[in-house]
Tab-separated table of C-alpha atoms and ligand atoms in Angstrom:
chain	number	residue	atom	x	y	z
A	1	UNK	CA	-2.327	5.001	25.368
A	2	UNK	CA	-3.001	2.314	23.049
A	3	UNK	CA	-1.611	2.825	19.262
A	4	UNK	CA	-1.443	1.476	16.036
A	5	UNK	CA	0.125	1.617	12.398
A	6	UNK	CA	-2.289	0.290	9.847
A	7	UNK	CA	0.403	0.854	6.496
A	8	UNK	CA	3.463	-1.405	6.461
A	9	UNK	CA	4.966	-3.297	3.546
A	10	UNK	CA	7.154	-6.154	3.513
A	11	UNK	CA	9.135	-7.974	1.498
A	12	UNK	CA	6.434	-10.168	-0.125
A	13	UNK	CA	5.984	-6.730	-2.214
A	14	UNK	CA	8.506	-3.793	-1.914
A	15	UNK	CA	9.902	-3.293	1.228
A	16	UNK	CA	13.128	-4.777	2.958
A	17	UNK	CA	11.644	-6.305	6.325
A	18	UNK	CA	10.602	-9.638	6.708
A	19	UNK	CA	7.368	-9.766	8.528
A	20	UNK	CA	9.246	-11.316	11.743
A	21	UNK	CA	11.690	-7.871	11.342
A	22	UNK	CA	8.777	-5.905	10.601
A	23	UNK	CA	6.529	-7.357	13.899
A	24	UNK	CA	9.869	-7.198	16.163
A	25	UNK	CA	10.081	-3.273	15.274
A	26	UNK	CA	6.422	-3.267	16.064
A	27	UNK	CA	6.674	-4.634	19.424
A	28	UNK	CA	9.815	-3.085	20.513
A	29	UNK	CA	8.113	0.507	19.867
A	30	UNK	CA	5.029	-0.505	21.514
A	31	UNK	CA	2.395	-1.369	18.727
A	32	UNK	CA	-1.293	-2.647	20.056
A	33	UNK	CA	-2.188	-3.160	16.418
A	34	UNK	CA	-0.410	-3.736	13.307
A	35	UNK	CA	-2.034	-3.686	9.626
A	36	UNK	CA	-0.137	-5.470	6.672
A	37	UNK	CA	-0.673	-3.608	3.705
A	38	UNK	CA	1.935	-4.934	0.997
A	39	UNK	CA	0.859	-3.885	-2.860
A	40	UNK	CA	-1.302	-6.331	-4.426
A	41	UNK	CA	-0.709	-9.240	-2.321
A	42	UNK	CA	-2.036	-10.913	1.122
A	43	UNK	CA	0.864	-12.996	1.138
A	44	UNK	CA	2.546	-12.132	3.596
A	45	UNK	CA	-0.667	-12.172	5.942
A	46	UNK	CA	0.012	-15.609	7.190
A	47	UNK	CA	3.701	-14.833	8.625
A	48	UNK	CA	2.806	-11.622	10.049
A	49	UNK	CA	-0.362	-12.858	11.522
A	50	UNK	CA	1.889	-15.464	13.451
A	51	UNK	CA	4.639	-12.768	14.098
A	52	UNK	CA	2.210	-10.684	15.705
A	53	UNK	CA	0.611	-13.249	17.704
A	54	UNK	CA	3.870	-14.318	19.033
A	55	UNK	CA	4.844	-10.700	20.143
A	56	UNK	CA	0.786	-10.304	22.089
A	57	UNK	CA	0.041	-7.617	18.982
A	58	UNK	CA	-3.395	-7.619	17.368
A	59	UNK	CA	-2.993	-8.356	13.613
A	60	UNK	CA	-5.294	-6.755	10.588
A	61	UNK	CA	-4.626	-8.596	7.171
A	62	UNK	CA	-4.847	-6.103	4.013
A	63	UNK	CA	-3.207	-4.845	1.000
A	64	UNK	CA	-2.602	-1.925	-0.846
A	65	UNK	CA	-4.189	-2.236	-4.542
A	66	UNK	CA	-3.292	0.681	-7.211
A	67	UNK	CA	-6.647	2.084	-8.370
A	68	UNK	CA	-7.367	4.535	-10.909
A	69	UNK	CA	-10.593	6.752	-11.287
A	70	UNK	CA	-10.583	9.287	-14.694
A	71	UNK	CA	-6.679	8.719	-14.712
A	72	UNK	CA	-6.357	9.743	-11.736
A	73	UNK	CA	-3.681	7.192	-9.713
A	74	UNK	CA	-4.917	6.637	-6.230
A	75	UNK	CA	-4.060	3.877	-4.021
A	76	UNK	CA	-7.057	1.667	-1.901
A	77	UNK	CA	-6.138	0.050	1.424
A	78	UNK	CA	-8.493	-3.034	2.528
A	79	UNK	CA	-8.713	-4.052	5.951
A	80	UNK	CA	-9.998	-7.227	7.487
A	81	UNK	CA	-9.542	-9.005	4.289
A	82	UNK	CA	-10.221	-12.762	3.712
A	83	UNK	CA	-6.943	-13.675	2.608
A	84	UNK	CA	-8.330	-16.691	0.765
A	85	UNK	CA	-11.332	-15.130	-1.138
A	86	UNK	CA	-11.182	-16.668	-4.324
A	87	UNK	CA	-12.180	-13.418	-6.380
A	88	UNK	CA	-9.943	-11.132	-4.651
A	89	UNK	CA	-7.286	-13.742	-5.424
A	90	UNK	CA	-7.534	-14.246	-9.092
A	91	UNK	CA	-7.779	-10.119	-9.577
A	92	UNK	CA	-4.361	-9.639	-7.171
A	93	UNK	CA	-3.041	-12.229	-9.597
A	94	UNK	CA	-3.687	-10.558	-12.558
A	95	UNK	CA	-1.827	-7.301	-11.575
A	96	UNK	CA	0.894	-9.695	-9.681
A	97	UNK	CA	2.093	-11.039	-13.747
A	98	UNK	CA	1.554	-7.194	-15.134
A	99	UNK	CA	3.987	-6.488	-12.689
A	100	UNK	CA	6.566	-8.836	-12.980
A	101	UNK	CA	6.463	-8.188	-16.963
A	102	UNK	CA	7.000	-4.460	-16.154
A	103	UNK	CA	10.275	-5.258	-14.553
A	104	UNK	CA	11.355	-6.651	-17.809
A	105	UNK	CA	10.138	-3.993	-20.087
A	106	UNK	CA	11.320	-1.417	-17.229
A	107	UNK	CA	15.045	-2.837	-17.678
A	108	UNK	CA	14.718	-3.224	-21.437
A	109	UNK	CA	13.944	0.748	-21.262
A	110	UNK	CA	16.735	1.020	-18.856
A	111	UNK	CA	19.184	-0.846	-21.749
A	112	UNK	CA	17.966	1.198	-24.592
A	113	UNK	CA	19.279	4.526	-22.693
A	114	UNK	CA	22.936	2.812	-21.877
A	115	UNK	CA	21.940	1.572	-18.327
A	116	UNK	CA	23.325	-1.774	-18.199
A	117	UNK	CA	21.607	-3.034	-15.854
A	118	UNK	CA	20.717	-6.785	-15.758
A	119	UNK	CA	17.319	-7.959	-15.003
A	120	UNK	CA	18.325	-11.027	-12.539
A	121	UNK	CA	19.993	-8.567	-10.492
A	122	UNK	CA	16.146	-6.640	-10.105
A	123	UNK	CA	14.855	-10.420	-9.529
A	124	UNK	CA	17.838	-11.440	-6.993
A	125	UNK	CA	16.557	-8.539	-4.650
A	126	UNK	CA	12.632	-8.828	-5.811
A	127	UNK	CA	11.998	-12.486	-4.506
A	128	UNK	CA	8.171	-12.116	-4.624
A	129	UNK	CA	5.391	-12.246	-7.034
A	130	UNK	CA	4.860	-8.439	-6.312
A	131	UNK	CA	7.973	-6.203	-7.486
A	132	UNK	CA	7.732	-3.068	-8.163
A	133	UNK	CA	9.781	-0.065	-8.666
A	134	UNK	CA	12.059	0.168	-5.913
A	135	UNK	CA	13.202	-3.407	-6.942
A	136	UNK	CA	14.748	-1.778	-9.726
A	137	UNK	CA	15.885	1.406	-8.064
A	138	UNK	CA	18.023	-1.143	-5.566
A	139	UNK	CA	19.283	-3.341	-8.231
A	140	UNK	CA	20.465	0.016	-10.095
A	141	UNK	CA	22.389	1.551	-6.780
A	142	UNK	CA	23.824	-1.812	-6.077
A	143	UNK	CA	25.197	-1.885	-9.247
A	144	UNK	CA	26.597	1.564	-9.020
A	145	UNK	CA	25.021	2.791	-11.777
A	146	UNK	CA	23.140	5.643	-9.411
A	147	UNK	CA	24.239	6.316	-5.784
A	148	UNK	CA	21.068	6.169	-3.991
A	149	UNK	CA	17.255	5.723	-4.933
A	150	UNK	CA	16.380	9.073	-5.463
A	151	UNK	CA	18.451	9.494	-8.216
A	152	UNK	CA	16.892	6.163	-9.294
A	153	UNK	CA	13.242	7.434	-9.530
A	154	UNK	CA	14.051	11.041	-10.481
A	155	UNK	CA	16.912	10.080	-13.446
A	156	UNK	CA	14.855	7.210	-14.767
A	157	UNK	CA	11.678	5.574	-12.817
A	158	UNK	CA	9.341	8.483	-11.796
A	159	UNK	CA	6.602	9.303	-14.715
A	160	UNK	CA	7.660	10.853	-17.684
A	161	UNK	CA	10.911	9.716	-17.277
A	162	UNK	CA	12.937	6.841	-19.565
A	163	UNK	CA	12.277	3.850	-18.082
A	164	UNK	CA	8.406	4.649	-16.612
A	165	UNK	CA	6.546	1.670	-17.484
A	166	UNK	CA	2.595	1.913	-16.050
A	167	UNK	CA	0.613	-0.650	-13.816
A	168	UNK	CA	-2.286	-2.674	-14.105
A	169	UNK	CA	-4.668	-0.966	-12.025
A	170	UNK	CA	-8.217	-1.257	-10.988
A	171	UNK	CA	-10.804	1.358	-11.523
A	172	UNK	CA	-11.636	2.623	-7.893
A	173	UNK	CA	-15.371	1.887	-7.758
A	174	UNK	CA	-14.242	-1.960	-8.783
A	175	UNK	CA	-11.415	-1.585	-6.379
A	176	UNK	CA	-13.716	-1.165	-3.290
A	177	UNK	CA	-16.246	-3.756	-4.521
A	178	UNK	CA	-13.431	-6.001	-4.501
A	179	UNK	CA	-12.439	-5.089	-0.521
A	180	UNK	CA	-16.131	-5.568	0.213
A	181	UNK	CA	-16.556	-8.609	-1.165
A	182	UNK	CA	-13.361	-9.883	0.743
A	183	UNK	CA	-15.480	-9.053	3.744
A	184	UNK	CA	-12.959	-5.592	4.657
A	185	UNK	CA	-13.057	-2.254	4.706
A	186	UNK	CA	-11.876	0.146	1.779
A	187	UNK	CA	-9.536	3.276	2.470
A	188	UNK	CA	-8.190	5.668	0.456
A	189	UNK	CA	-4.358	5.622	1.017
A	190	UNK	CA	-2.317	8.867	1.688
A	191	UNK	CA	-4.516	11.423	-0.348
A	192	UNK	CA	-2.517	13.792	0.115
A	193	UNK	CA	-0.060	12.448	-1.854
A	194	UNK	CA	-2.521	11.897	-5.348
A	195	UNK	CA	-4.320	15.198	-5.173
A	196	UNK	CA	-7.312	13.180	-4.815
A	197	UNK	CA	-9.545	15.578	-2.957
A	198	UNK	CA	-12.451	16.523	-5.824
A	199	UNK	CA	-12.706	12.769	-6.229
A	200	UNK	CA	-13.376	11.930	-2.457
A	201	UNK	CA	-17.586	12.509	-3.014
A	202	UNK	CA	-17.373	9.854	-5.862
A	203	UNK	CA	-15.473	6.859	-3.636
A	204	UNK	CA	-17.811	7.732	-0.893
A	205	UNK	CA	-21.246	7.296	-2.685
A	206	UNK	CA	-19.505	4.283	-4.509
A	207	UNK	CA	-19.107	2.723	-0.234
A	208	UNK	CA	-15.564	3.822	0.799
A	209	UNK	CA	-15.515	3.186	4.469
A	210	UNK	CA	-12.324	5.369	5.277
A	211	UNK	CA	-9.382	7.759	4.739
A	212	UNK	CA	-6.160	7.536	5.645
A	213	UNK	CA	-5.599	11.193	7.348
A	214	UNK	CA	-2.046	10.408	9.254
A	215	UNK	CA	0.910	9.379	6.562
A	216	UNK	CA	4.533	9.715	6.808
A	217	UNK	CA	3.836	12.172	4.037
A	218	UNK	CA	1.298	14.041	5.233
A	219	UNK	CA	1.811	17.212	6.997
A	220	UNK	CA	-0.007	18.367	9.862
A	221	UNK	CA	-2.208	21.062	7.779
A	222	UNK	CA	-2.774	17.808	5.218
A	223	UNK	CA	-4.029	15.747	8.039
A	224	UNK	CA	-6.262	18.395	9.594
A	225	UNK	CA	-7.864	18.721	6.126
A	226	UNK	CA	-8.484	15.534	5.768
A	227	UNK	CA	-10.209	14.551	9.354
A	228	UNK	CA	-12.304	17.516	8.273
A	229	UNK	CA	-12.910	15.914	5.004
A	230	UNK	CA	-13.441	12.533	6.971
A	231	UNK	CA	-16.099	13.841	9.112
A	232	UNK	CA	-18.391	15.689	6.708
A	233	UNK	CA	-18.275	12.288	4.629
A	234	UNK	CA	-18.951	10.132	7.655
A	235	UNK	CA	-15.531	8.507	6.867
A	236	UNK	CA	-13.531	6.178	9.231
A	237	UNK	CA	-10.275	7.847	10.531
A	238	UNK	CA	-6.871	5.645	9.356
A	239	UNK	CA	-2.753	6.594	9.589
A	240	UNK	CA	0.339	4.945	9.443
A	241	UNK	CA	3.992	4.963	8.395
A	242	UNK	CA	3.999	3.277	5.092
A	243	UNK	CA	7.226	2.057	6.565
A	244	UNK	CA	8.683	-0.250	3.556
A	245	UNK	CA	12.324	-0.791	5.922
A	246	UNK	CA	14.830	1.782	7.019
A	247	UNK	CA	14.735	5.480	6.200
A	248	UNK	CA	17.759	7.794	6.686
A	249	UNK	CA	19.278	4.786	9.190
A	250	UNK	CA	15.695	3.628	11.093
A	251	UNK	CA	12.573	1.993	10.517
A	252	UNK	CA	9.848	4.376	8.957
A	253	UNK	CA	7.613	2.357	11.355
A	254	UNK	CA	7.096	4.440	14.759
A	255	UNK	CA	6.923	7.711	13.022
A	256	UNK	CA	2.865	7.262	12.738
A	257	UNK	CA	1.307	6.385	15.898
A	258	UNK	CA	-2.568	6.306	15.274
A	259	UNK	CA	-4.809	6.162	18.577
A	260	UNK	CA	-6.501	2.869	18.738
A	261	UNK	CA	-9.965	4.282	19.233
A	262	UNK	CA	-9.798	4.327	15.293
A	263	UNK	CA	-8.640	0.192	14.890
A	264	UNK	CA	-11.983	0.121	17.669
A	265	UNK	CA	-14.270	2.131	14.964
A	266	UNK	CA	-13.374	0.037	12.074
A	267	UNK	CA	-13.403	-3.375	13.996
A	268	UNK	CA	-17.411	-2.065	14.864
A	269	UNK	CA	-18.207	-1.982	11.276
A	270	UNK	CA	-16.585	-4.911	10.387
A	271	UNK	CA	-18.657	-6.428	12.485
A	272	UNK	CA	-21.908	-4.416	11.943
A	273	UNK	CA	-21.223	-5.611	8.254
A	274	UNK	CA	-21.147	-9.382	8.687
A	275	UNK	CA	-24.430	-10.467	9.997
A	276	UNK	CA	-25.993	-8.572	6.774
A	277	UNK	CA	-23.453	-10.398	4.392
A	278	UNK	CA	-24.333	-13.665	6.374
A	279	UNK	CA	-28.102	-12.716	5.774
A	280	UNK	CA	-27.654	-12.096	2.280
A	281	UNK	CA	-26.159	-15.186	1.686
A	282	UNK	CA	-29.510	-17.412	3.266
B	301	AMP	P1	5.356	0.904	-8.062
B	301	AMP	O1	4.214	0.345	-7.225
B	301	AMP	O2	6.181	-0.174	-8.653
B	301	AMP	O3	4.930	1.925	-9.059
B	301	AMP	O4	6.316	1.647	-7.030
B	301	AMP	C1	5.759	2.582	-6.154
B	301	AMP	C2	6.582	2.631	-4.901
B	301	AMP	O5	7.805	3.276	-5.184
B	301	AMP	C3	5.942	3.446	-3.786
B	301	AMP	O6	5.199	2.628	-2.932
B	301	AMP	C4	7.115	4.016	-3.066
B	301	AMP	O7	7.496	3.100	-2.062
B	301	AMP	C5	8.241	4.019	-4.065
B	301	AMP	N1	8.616	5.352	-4.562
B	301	AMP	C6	7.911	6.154	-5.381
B	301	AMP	N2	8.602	7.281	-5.651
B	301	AMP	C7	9.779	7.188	-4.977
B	301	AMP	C8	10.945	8.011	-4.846
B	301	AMP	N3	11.038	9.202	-5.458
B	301	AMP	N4	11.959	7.582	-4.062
B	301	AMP	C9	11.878	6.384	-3.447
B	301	AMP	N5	10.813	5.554	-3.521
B	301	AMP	C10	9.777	5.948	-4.284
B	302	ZN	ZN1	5.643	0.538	-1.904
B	303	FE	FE1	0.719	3.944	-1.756
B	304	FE	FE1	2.216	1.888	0.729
């Protein structure tokens, strides 16, 4: 049976592969279809396009972008971007420099509660124009001023704690426009992870196209719910690993292995979509 993981970071935002490492994994467990998904970027599309290609597995270019509807955080996968639309471009842009200021006001927090930690050591491991969080949470273990990443997020990153600093974030209904006018398909990452349910009616009538149902973090129950939810609301089935590099000594990616009758569904509307945005545009 064919399968596919459609949730993979690199490290062009916060993960530790390389898209080469990340495709190799990929082939060696025996991916049809690979999705790149990296927060607020497409810039690692290009290398993993050509990774993929030169292991025979079918590549889908996207990105994770952090939405927000009534202050609620969700998270919005696009797939089958255009990795050089212009609008979708400038906006990742936008939240690209909010996030590399955050890292500074993160470690300025960080100093004003004794931490010393240094904010070149956050940008020596964060060589992208996406860090995030777990930049920080690696500088501040190799430093030895935590012993793992857990401690990291729960002592001082996680919400509500000293050195929380927020993200730009697009509201959701803006957040799927901008996947649709990239020419892909919007997704609402891991909702069982945001306690996003009682907003699900709102994304659909505003066009989401999918859900992701299978997540590292989702238990079976949490899954089941959610291909229920995805079939009342006519939604597109999606899963994968949100593998961002090793986890307890392997690669998070293999753990989610979603049929590829799903990659099939979305390619078909994809493509039922384009000869009505061609049309539109005569
Ligand atoms: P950010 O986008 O900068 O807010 O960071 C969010 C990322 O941090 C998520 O994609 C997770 O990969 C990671 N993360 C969140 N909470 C934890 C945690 N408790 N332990 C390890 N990683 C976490
Ligand atoms: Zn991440
Ligand atoms: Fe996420
Ligand atoms: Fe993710």
């Amino acid at each position: 049976m064919k399968f596919a993981d459609l949730h993979l970071h690199t490290q062009f935002s916060d993960g530790t592969f390389t898209p080469e490492e990340l495709a190799g994994h990929g082939a060696r467990l025996g991916f049809a279809a690979l999705a790149l998904t990296d927060h607020d970027t497409v810039e690692g599309c290009a290398r993993m396009a050509a990774a993929c290609a030169a292991a025979g597995i079918e590549f889908i270019p996207g990105a994770e972008l952090t939405a927000e509807y009534e202050h609620t955080e969700l998270h919005i996968l696009g797939y089958f971007l255009d990795t050089q639309n212009k609008t979708l471009l400038t906006e990742i842009a936008r939240f690209q420099v909010v996030r590399q200021q955050r890292i500074h006001e993160m470690v300025a927090l960080l100093n004003e509660v004794n931490v010393p930690l240094e904010v070149e050591s956050v940008f020596a491991l964060a060589n992208c124009k996406s860090p995030g969080r777990p930049h920080v949470a690696r500088a501040l273990v190799k430093a030895g001023l935590v012993s793992n990443l857990d401690e990291a997020f729960e002592r001082f990153l996680k919400k509500n704690r000293p050195a929380w600093v927020p993200k730009a974030k697009v509201s959701a209904l803006e957040g799927i426009d901008l996947v649709h006018q990239a020419g892909g398909l919007a997704v609402m990452a891991h909702p069982g992870l945001n306690r996003t349910d009682e907003i699900i009616p709102a994304l659909v009538d505003a066009g989401l196209d999918g859900i992701e149902c299978f997540h590292t973090k989702h238990s079976t129950a949490a899954s089941e719910r959610y291909l229920v939810i995805a079939e009342k609301y006519h939604l597109l089935v999606t899963g994968g690993s949100d593998c961002h590099g090793f986890s307890k000594g392997k690669p998070l990616i293999g753990g989610i292995k979603l049929p590829y009758e799903h990659v099939e569904k979305l390619k078909a509307k994809v493509a039922e979509r384009k000869p009505a945005a061609m049309n539109a545009r005569e």
